[in-house]
GROMACS .gro file of C-alpha atoms in nm:
model
  223
    1MET     CA    1  11.874   9.075  10.407
    2SER     CA    2  11.874   8.689  10.357
    3LEU     CA    3  11.593   8.516  10.286
    4PRO     CA    4  11.499   8.323   9.995
    5ARG     CA    5  11.244   8.503   9.677
    6LEU     CA    6  10.926   8.559   9.856
    7ARG     CA    7  10.659   8.815   9.683
    8TRP     CA    8  10.598   9.126   9.799
    9VAL     CA    9  10.199   9.298   9.757
   10ILE     CA   10  10.275   9.665   9.898
   11PHE     CA   11   9.950   9.910   9.865
   12VAL     CA   12  10.015  10.278   9.894
   13ARG     CA   13   9.842  10.582   9.925
   14SER     CA   14  10.029  10.691   9.623
   15ILE     CA   15  10.387  10.603   9.453
   16VAL     CA   16  10.318  10.885   9.234
   17ALA     CA   17  10.314  11.200   9.430
   18VAL     CA   18  10.635  11.208   9.632
   19ASP     CA   19  10.641  11.588   9.688
   20GLU     CA   20  10.322  11.579   9.857
   21HIS     CA   21  10.362  11.289  10.049
   22PRO     CA   22  10.728  11.187  10.156
   23PRO     CA   23  10.670  10.763  10.210
   24ALA     CA   24  10.562  10.717   9.865
   25LEU     CA   25  10.982  10.792   9.835
   26VAL     CA   26  11.062  10.512  10.122
   27PHE     CA   27  10.820  10.294   9.890
   28ARG     CA   28  11.044  10.377   9.545
   29LEU     CA   29  11.375  10.307   9.795
   30LEU     CA   30  11.220  10.031   9.983
   31ALA     CA   31  11.093   9.793   9.565
   32ARG     CA   32  11.421   9.916   9.460
   33SER     CA   33  11.590   9.728   9.761
   34LEU     CA   34  11.421   9.442   9.788
   35ALA     CA   35  11.418   9.417   9.383
   36ARG     CA   36  11.815   9.427   9.438
   37HIS     CA   37  11.798   9.150   9.653
   38GLN     CA   38  11.607   8.910   9.441
   39GLN     CA   39  11.258   8.954   9.567
   40GLU     CA   40  10.970   9.021   9.399
   41ALA     CA   41  10.806   9.323   9.481
   42VAL     CA   42  10.506   9.488   9.323
   43LEU     CA   43  10.411   9.823   9.481
   44LEU     CA   44   9.981   9.934   9.432
   45GLU     CA   45   9.739  10.249   9.384
   46GLU     CA   46   9.436  10.264   9.348
   47ARG     CA   47   9.386  10.471   9.028
   48ALA     CA   48   9.283  10.846   9.099
   49ASN     CA   49   9.269  10.846   9.449
   50PRO     CA   50   9.399  11.192   9.647
   51LEU     CA   51   9.761  11.260   9.673
   52THR     CA   52   9.808  11.133   9.261
   53VAL     CA   53   9.574  11.350   9.186
   54ALA     CA   54   9.694  11.652   9.333
   55ALA     CA   55  10.081  11.571   9.182
   56LEU     CA   56   9.935  11.505   8.846
   57HIS     CA   57   9.730  11.859   8.896
   58ARG     CA   58  10.041  12.082   9.035
   59HIS     CA   59  10.298  11.880   8.823
   60GLY     CA   60  10.093  11.733   8.493
   61ALA     CA   61  10.235  11.454   8.327
   62ALA     CA   62  10.624  11.537   8.419
   63VAL     CA   63  10.548  11.291   8.734
   64LEU     CA   64  10.437  10.985   8.529
   65ARG     CA   65  10.772  11.047   8.332
   66GLU     CA   66  10.967  11.126   8.636
   67LEU     CA   67  10.892  10.731   8.772
   68ALA     CA   68  10.954  10.528   8.482
   69THR     CA   69  11.320  10.710   8.354
   70ALA     CA   70  11.414  10.753   8.684
   71TRP     CA   71  11.301  10.450   8.891
   72PRO     CA   72  11.239  10.129   8.622
   73ASP     CA   73  11.321   9.855   8.818
   74VAL     CA   74  11.007   9.949   9.086
   75GLN     CA   75  10.738   9.787   8.973
   76TYR     CA   76  10.384  10.009   9.016
   77GLN     CA   77  10.033   9.935   8.895
   78THR     CA   78   9.714  10.143   8.899
   79VAL     CA   79   9.433   9.923   9.022
   80GLU     CA   80   9.062   9.945   9.006
   81GLN     CA   81   8.885  10.061   9.321
   82ARG     CA   82   8.674   9.850   9.469
   83THR     CA   83   8.373   9.773   9.769
   84GLY     CA   84   8.200   9.490   9.869
   85ALA     CA   85   8.182   9.114   9.748
   86ASP     CA   86   8.397   9.276   9.433
   87LEU     CA   87   8.697   9.382   9.657
   88VAL     CA   88   8.737   9.086   9.860
   89GLU     CA   89   8.668   8.878   9.513
   90TRP     CA   90   8.915   9.035   9.362
   91LEU     CA   91   9.181   9.089   9.654
   92GLY     CA   92   9.211   8.692   9.728
   93ARG     CA   93   9.299   8.650   9.359
   94THR     CA   94   9.551   8.916   9.376
   95LEU     CA   95   9.712   8.837   9.707
   96ALA     CA   96   9.687   8.396   9.599
   97THR     CA   97  10.042   8.408   9.467
   98ALA     CA   98  10.188   8.620   9.726
   99ASP     CA   99  10.390   8.581  10.047
  100LEU     CA  100  10.370   8.908  10.179
  101ALA     CA  101  10.166   9.236  10.235
  102LEU     CA  102  10.236   9.563  10.314
  103VAL     CA  103   9.914   9.807  10.313
  104GLU     CA  104   9.964  10.172  10.415
  105LEU     CA  105   9.763  10.316  10.661
  106GLY     CA  106   9.580  10.564  10.486
  107VAL     CA  107   9.474  10.380  10.120
  108ARG     CA  108   9.105  10.328  10.239
  109GLU     CA  109   9.049  10.133  10.478
  110GLU     CA  110   8.762   9.916  10.355
  111LEU     CA  111   9.124   9.852  10.136
  112ALA     CA  112   9.325   9.774  10.493
  113TYR     CA  113   9.069   9.566  10.712
  114TRP     CA  114   9.005   9.310  10.410
  115VAL     CA  115   9.397   9.295  10.396
  116GLY     CA  116   9.389   9.222  10.760
  117GLN     CA  117   9.139   8.972  10.738
  118LEU     CA  118   9.305   8.742  10.473
  119THR     CA  119   9.626   8.700  10.697
  120ARG     CA  120   9.642   8.334  10.666
  121PRO     CA  121   9.981   8.098  10.711
  122HIS     CA  122  10.097   8.111  10.421
  123LEU     CA  123  10.041   8.487  10.343
  124LYS     CA  124  10.169   8.707  10.622
  125THR     CA  125  10.029   9.059  10.573
  126PHE     CA  126  10.182   9.378  10.821
  127LEU     CA  127  10.033   9.712  10.898
  128LEU     CA  128  10.274  10.032  10.806
  129ASP     CA  129  10.171  10.335  10.973
  130LEU     CA  130  10.436  10.563  10.886
  131MET     CA  131  10.233  10.963  10.926
  132PRO     CA  132  10.359  11.111  11.242
  133ASP     CA  133  10.186  11.390  11.285
  134GLU     CA  134   9.871  11.379  11.000
  135PRO     CA  135   9.577  11.405  11.230
  136ALA     CA  136   9.345  11.278  10.981
  137LEU     CA  137   9.454  10.941  11.006
  138ALA     CA  138   9.336  10.927  11.426
  139ALA     CA  139   8.991  10.799  11.383
  140MET     CA  140   9.146  10.492  11.072
  141ARG     CA  141   9.451  10.389  11.335
  142GLN     CA  142   9.184  10.377  11.650
  143ARG     CA  143   8.886  10.079  11.389
  144LEU     CA  144   9.107   9.897  11.209
  145ASP     CA  145   9.123   9.554  11.492
  146PRO     CA  146   9.586   9.549  11.506
  147THR     CA  147   9.484   9.186  11.598
  148THR     CA  148   9.419   9.079  11.246
  149PHE     CA  149   9.798   9.176  11.089
  150THR     CA  150  10.055   8.950  11.149
  151GLY     CA  151  10.278   9.282  11.248
  152ILE     CA  152  10.179   9.631  11.273
  153ILE     CA  153  10.570   9.846  11.169
  154CYS     CA  154  10.489  10.191  11.331
  155HIS     CA  155  10.703  10.559  11.356
  156PRO     CA  156  10.743  10.633  11.741
  157ALA     CA  157  10.448  10.816  11.751
  158ASN     CA  158  10.201  10.626  11.627
  159THR     CA  159  10.215  10.310  11.936
  160PRO     CA  160   9.971  10.435  12.193
  161ALA     CA  161   9.730  10.367  11.924
  162TYR     CA  162   9.833   9.985  11.932
  163ARG     CA  163   9.974   9.866  12.235
  164GLY     CA  164   9.748   9.718  12.453
  165ARG     CA  165   9.526   9.631  12.164
  166THR     CA  166   9.747   9.383  12.023
  167SER     CA  167  10.093   9.251  12.124
  168ALA     CA  168  10.351   9.418  12.203
  169ARG     CA  169  10.608   9.172  12.009
  170GLN     CA  170  10.354   9.209  11.668
  171ILE     CA  171  10.494   9.592  11.714
  172VAL     CA  172  10.836   9.748  11.516
  173LEU     CA  173  10.909  10.056  11.589
  174VAL     CA  174  11.111  10.213  11.214
  175GLU     CA  175  11.241  10.654  11.217
  176GLY     CA  176  11.512  10.792  10.971
  177GLU     CA  177  11.527  10.924  10.680
  178PRO     CA  178  11.398  10.776  10.365
  179THR     CA  179  11.658  10.558  10.273
  180GLU     CA  180  11.694  10.384  10.635
  181LEU     CA  181  11.323  10.395  10.677
  182ALA     CA  182  11.307  10.229  10.365
  183SER     CA  183  11.601   9.936  10.498
  184ALA     CA  184  11.348   9.935  10.869
  185ILE     CA  185  11.026   9.869  10.726
  186ALA     CA  186  11.271   9.525  10.538
  187ASP     CA  187  11.421   9.409  10.868
  188ALA     CA  188  11.134   9.512  11.037
  189VAL     CA  189  10.861   9.279  10.814
  190VAL     CA  190  11.140   9.032  10.801
  191ALA     CA  191  11.189   8.993  11.203
  192LEU     CA  192  10.808   8.970  11.227
  193LEU     CA  193  10.827   8.659  10.968
  194PHE     CA  194  11.040   8.510  11.149
  195HIS     CA  195  10.839   8.550  11.467
  196SER     CA  196  10.593   8.454  11.318
  197LEU     CA  197  10.720   8.105  11.194
  198GLY     CA  198  10.881   8.064  11.535
  199ASN     CA  199  10.520   8.148  11.719
  200LEU     CA  200  10.343   7.858  11.400
  201GLU     CA  201  10.676   7.575  11.528
  202THR     CA  202  10.570   7.673  11.863
  203ARG     CA  203  10.190   7.554  11.838
  204GLY     CA  204  10.294   7.258  11.613
  205GLN     CA  205  10.460   7.094  11.898
  206ALA     CA  206  10.370   6.896  12.173
  207PRO     CA  207  10.169   6.987  12.460
  208ASN     CA  208  10.478   6.975  12.685
  209GLY     CA  209  10.688   7.228  12.431
  210SER     CA  210  10.717   7.603  12.619
  211GLY     CA  211  10.514   7.847  12.521
  212PRO     CA  212  10.516   8.209  12.380
  213ALA     CA  213  10.770   8.384  12.573
  214THR     CA  214  10.666   8.706  12.782
  215ASP     CA  215  10.553   8.972  12.531
  216GLN     CA  216  10.814   9.304  12.537
  217PRO     CA  217  10.856   9.547  12.230
  218GLU     CA  218  11.035   9.518  11.939
  219LYS     CA  219  11.252   9.781  11.754
  220GLY     CA  220  11.344   9.808  11.379
  221SER     CA  221  11.628   9.937  11.326
  222ARG     CA  222  11.626  10.286  11.430
  223GLY     CA  223  11.389  10.250  11.703
   0.00000   0.00000   0.00000
């Protein structure tokens, strides 16, 4: 990864519930890798979310101790659930100094929606759709507008939900074991980041500058 030091804010369904939610391990590995590459990354999950509650009921406080002792290099925070104007105001403050915001499909839909809406030239946002076999996510996948995000990073099985609804250049496919998947996500964000910056430069050219290239699918390291 060759990047200046950037601030990553990553909204996840749960970072605690590794047994209940396999992507939790992927996000831990992603945050650890970013820290080792001198990136500033914080993982945020809403307090009392169903996955973490289930993990605490099953394992007790041991899951929190494991996270603290085995993953001391991972910055993790629980945040209060907010709605409406309170959510928008809080997100605005939270992301004011961020460069990149990643949101996992499956967090509360209102939260994911507003992360996309806050995409700006100085804030790149990415929807992460990593679960190929969770039917409960299908409706949310259709309701969220993929064009509001800088890019969609998804498992190959989920791409039909996005094709035709956003530029194929904004979709990157990722899959693999947790360590491979964490690396593929980081690579995908970097690729989409540079692509979006290139688009900004193109739009800033004189009127006779060349337009965007023809759309074609992008793939991550395991796509």
